[in-house]
Coordinates of C-alpha atoms and ligand atoms in Angstrom, one line a residue:
Chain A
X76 CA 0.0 0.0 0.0
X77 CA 1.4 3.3 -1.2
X78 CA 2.1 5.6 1.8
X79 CA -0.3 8.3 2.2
X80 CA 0.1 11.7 0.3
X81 CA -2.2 14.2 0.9
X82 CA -3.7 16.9 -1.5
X83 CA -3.9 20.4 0.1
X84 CA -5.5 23.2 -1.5
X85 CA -3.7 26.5 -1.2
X86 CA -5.9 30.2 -2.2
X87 CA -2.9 32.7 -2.3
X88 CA -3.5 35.9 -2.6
X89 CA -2.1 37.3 -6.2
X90 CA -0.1 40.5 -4.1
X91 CA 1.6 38.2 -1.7
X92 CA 1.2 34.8 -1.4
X93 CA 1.2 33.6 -5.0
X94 CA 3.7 35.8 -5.9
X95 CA 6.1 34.2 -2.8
X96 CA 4.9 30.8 -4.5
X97 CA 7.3 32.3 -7.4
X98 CA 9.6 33.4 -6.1
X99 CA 10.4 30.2 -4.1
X100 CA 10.6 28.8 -7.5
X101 CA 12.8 31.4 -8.5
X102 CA 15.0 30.5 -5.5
X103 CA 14.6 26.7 -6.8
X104 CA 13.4 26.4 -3.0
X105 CA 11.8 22.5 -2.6
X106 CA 8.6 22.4 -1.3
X107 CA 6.0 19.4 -1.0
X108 CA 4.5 18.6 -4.3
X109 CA 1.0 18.2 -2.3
X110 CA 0.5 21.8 -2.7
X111 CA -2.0 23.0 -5.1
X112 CA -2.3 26.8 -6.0
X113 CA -5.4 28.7 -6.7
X114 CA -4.2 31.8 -7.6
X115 CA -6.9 34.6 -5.9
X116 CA -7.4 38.3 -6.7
X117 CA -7.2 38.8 -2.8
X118 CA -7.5 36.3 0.2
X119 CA -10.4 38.4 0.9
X120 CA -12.0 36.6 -1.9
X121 CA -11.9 33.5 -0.7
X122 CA -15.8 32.0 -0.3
X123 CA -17.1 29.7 2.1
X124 CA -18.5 27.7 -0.3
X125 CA -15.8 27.4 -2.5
X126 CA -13.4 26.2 0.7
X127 CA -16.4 23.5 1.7
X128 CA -16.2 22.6 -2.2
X129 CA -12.4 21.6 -1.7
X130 CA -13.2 19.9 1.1
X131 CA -16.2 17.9 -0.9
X132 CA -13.7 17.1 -3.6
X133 CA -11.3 15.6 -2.1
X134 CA -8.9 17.8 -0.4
X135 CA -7.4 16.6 3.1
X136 CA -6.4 20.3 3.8
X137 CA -6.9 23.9 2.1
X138 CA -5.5 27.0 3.4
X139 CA -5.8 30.7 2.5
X140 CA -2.6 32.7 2.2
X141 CA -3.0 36.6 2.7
X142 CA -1.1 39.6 2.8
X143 CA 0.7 40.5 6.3
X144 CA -2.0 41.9 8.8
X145 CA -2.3 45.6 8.2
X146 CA -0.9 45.2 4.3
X147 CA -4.0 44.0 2.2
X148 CA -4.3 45.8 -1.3
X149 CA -8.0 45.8 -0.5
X150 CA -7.2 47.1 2.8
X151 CA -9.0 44.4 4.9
X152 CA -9.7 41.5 2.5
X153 CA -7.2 39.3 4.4
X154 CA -8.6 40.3 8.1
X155 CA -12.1 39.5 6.1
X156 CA -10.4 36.3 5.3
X157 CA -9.4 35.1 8.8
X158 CA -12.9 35.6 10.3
X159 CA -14.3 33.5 7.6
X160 CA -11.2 30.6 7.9
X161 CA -12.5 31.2 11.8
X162 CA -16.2 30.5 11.2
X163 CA -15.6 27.7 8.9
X164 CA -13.0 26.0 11.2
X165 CA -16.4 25.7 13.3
X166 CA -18.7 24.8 10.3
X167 CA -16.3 22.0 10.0
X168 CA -16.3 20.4 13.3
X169 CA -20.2 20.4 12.9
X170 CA -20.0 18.6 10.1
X171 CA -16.9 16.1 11.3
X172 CA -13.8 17.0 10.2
X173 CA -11.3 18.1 11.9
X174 CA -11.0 22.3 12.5
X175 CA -7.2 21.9 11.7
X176 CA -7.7 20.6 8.0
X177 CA -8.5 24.6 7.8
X178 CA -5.8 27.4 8.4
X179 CA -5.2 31.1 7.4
X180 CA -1.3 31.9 6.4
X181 CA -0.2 35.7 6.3
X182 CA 3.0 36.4 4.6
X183 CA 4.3 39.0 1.8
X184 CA 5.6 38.5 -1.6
X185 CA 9.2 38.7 -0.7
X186 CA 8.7 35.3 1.4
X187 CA 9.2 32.8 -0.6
X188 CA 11.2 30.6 1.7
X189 CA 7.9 31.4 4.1
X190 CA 6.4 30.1 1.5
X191 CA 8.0 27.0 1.4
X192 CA 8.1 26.7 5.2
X193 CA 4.4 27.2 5.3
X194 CA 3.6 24.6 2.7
X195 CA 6.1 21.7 4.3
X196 CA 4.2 22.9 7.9
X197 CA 0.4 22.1 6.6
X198 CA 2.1 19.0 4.3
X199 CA 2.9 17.6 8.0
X200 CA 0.3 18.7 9.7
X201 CA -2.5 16.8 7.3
X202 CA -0.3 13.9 7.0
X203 CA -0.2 13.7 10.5
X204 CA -4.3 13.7 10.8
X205 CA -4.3 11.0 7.7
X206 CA -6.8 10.8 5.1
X207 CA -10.0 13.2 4.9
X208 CA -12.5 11.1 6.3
X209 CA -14.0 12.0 3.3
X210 CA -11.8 10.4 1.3
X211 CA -12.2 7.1 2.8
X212 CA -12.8 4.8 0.1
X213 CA -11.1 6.7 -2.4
X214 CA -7.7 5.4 -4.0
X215 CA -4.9 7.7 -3.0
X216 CA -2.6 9.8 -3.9
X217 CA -4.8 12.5 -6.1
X218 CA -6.2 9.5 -8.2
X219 CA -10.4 9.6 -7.0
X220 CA -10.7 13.0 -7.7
X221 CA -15.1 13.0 -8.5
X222 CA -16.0 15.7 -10.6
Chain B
X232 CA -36.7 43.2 7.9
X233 CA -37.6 40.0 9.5
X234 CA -34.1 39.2 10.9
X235 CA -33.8 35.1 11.2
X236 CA -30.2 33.3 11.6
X237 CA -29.3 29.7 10.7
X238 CA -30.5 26.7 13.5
X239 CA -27.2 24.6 14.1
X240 CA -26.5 21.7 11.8
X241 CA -27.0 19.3 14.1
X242 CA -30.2 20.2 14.6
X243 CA -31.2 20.3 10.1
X244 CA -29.4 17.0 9.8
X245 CA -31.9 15.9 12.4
X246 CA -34.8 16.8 11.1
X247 CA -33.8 15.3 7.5
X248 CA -33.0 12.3 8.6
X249 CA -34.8 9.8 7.2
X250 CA -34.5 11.9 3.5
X251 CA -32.4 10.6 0.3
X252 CA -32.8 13.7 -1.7
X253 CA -33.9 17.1 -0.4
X254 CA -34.8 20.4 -1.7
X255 CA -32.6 23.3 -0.6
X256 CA -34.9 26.4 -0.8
X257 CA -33.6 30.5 -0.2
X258 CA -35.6 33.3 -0.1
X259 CA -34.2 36.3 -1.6
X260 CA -36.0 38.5 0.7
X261 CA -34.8 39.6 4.0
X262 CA -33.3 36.5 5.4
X263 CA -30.3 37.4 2.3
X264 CA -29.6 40.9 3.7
X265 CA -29.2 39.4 7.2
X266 CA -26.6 36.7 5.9
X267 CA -29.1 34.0 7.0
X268 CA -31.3 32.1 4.5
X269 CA -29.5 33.6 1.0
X270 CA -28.1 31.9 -2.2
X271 CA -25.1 31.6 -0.3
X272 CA -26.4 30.5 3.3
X273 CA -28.2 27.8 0.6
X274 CA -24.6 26.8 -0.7
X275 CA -23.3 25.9 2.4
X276 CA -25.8 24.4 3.9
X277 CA -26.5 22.2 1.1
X278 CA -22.4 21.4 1.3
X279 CA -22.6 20.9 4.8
X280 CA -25.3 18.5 4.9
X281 CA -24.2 16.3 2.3
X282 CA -20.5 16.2 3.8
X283 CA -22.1 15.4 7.1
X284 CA -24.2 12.2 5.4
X285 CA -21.9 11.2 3.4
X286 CA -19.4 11.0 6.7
X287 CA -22.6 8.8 8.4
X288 CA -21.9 6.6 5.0
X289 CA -25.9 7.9 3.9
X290 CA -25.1 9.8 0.8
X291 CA -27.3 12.8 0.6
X292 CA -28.8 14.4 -2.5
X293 CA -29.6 18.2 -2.7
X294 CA -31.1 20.8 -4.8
X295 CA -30.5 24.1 -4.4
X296 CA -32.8 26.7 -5.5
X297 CA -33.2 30.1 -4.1
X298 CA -36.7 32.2 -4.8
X299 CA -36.7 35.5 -4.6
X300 CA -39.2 35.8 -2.3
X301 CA -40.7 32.7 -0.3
X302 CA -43.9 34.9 1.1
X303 CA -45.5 35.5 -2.3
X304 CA -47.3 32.7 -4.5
X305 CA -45.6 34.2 -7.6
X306 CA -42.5 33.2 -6.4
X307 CA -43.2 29.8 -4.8
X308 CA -44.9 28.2 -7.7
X309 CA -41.1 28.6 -9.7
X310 CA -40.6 25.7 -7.4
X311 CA -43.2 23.2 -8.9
X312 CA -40.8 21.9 -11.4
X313 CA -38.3 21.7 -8.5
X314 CA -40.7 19.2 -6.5
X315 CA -40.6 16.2 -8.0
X316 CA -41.3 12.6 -7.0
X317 CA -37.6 11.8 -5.8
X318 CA -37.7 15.0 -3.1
X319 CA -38.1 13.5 0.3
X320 CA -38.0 17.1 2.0
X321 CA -37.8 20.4 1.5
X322 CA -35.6 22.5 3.7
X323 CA -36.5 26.1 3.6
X324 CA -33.9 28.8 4.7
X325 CA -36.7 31.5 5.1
X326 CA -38.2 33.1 8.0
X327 CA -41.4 31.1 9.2
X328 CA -43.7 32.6 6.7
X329 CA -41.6 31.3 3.8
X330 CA -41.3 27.9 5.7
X331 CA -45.8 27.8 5.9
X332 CA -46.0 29.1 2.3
X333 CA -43.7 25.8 0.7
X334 CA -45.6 23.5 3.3
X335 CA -49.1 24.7 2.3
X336 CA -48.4 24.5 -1.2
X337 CA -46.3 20.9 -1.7
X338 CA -47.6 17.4 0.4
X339 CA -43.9 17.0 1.1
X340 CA -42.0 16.9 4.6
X341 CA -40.7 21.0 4.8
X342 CA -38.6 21.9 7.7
X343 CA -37.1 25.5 8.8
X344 CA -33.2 25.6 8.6
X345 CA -33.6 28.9 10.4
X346 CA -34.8 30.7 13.8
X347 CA -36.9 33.5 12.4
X348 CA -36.0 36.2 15.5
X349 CA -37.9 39.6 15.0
X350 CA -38.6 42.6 12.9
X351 CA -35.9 44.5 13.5
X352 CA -32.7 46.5 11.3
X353 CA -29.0 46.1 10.7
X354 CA -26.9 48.2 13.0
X355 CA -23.7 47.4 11.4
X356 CA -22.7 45.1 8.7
X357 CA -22.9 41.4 11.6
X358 CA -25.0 42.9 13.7
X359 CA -29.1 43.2 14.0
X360 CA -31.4 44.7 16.6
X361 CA -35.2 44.3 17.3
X362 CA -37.4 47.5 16.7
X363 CA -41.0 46.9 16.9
X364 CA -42.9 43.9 18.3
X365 CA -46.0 44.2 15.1
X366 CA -48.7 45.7 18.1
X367 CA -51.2 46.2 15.1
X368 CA -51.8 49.5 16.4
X369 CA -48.4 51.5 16.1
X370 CA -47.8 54.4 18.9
X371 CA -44.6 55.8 17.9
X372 CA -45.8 58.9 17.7
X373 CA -46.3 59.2 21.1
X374 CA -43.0 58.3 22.1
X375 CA -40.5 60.3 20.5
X376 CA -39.9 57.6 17.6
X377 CA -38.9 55.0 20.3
X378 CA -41.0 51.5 20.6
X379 CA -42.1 51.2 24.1
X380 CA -43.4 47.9 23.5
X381 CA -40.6 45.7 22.1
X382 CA -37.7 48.2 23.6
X383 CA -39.2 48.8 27.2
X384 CA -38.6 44.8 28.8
X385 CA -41.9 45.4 30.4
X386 CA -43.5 47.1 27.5
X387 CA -44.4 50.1 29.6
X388 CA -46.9 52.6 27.9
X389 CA -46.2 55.0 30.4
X390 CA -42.9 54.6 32.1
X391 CA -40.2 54.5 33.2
X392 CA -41.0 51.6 35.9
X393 CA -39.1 52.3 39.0
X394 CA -35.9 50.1 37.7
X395 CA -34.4 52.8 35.2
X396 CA -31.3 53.2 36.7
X397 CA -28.2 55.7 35.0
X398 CA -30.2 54.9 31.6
X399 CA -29.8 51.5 31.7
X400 CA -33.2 48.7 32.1
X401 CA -33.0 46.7 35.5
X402 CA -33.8 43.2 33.4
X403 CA -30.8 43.4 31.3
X404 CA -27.4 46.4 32.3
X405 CA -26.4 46.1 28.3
X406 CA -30.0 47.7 27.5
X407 CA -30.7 51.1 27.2
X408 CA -34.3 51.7 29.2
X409 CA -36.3 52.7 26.7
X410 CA -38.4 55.1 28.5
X411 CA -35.1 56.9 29.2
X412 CA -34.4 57.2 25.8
X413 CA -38.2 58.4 25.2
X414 CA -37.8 61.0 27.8
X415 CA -34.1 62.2 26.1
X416 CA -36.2 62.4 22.7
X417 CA -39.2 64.5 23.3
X418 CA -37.0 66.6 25.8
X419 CA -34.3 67.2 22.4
X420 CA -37.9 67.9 20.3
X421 CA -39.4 70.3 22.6
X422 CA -42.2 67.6 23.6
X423 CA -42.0 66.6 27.4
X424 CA -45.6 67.8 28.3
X425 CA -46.5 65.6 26.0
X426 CA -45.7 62.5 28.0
X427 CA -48.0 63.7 31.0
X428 CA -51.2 62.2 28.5
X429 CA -51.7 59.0 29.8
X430 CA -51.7 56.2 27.4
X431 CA -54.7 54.3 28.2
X432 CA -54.6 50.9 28.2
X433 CA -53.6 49.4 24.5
X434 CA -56.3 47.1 22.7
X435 CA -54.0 44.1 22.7
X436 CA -56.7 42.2 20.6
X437 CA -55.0 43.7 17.6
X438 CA -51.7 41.8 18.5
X439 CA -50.9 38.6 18.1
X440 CA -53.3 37.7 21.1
X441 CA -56.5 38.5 18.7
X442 CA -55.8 35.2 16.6
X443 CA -54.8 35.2 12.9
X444 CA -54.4 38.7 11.3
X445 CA -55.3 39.7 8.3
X446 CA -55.1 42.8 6.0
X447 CA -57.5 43.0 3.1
X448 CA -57.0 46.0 0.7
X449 CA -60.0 46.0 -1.4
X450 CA -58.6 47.9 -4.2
X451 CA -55.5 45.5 -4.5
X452 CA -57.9 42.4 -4.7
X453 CA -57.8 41.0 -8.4
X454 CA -60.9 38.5 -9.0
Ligands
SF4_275 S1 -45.8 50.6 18.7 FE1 -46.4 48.7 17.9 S2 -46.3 48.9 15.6 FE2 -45.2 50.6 16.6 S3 -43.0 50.0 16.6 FE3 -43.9 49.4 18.6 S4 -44.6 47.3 18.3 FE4 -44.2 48.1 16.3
SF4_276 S1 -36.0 50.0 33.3 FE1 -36.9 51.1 31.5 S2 -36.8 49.6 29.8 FE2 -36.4 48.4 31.7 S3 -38.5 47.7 32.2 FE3 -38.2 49.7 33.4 S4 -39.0 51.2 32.0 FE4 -38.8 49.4 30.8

């Protein structure tokens, strides 16, 4: 049986987050191929329903990546963002997954090695908690994706 | 508006139970400006729920469909083609009118995914507050603009009671006593000897306590 690999969904902001995405690659800094970017206009922008959606799809984790606290484009998008990722870590313990699965990053585009730290830290973290309990049933490794 | 806000999850999962497939109804009305029974409220609920079953190994089906009122016949026949054989329930995320007008009009299992709360405004963008308790017979005018009724805890027609203490109600220290706040108001509009009319005892038959209300408007009557 193939060790488990889990699939984490990152929203990054455009200003900060995705740009410190390439930059790391810029650096050719290694981070966990579990990652996947959605690149976002601002973290602000990040919906509920599109985080749940992840989650419904397949995704062991997802995080939302914003600008440093005080240095949104959009002024307060990414303290919008963290009371949302707040509310939602609830939402998901109602349900019955675990709140940690959830979490809201702030760094600025001239992190990439942040970057890279933060994405090894949540690869860890989910791997620690195993599978979705979603997932259960599903082959691994990014192959059960349902449409 | 009427201001409502979502029951927990627990408690919609409950009541669906026994359901395979279920209609997830929004009303566009003013359960969307209070964040509560909206397109949106509809998307996550709808997500919730069917992560929850499918979790308890009972996949869930769900339509989601948001009218955009629920209170109006217009609107609620859209949902005919919407009700079909397969729907076990219908969970409405309207205040409790919405939730009576789908369950009068379909023979299906309807349930309210929301606690309808009062009639009442938004104070800031997260935050609502009750302003008038539907009397049937409105008095504002005799109290500076300020409802004695639903703002007074004992819904004093003449007050203050002797509780009113530094502005605040004795029931609750967080309230403002609303006959204080009367008494400010006609004293900034010139009006106190108006307060020294008594106001006789209201006709509370014209409240909720007088059975089913209704309003006809002759005029607006079509057949
Ligand atoms: S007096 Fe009656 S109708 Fe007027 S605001 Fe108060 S409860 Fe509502
Ligand atoms: S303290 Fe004021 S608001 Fe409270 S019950 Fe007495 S009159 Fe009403």
């Amino acid at each position: 049986m193939t060790a488990f690999e889990p699939k984490i969904v990152a929203f990054c902001c455009y200003y900060c987050a995705y740009a410190a995405a390439d930059l790391a690659g810029s650096m050719r800094l290694a981070y966990p191929p579990n990652i996947r970017l959605v690149e976002m206009p601002c973290s602000g922008k990040a919906d509920a329903r599109v985080i749940l959606k992840a989650f419904e799809e397949g995704a062991d984790g997802v995080y939302v990546a914003g600008c440093l606290e005080g240095d949104c484009h959009f002024l307060k998008g990414n303290l919008r963002a963290k009371k949302r990722v707040a509310a939602l870590k609830k939402r998901l313990a109602e349900i019955g997954l675990e709140p940690e699965r959830l979490e809201m990053f702030n760094l600025s585009g001239s992190m990439g090695p942040r970057f890279a730290e933060i994405a090894r830290e949540m690869t860890e973290r989910i791997r620690a908690l195993g599978p979705s309990p979603l997932n259960r049933g599903r082959s691994p490794a990014g192959t059960a994706q349902e449409g | 508006m009427i201001v409502a806000e979502g029951k927990p999850l627990e408690e919609v999962y409950a009541l669906i139970a026994e359901a395979k497939k279920v209609l997830v109804v929004g009303c566009g009305g003013c359960v969307t400006v209070c964040l509560a029974g909206g397109e949106k409220e509809v998307g996550l609920l709808a997500a919730s729920l069917r992560m929850k079953r499918k979790l308890a190994d009972r996949p869930l089906e769900t339509v989601e469909v948001t009218l955009t009122r629920q209170c109006d016949p217009e609107y609620v026949e859209q949902l005919d083609r919407y009700v079909t054989e397969e729907i076990d329930a219908i969970v409405s995320l309207a205040c409790g009118v919405g939730v009576q007008f789908l369950a009068e009009r379909y023979p299906k299992w309807v349930v309210p995914a929301l606690n309808t709360k009062f009639a009442g405004g938004t104070l800031a963008p997260g935050r609502w507050e009750e302003r008038c308790g539907l009397c049937g017979e409105c008095i504002l005018h005799r109290t500076g603009g300020i409802c004695p009724i639903i703002r007074c805890a004992k819904s004093i027609l003449n007050g203050p009671c002797g509780g009113s203490q530094n502005g605040k109600c004795e029931v609750n220290k967080e309230i403002d006593c609303a006959w204080q706040l009367i008494y400010d108001r006609m004293r900034l509009l010139g009006r106190l000897d108006d307060l020294l009319t008594i106001e006789p005892a209201k006709d509370w038959s014209k409240a909720k306590d007088g059975g089913l209300r209704k309003v006809l408007r002759e005029e607006a009557i079509l057949a």
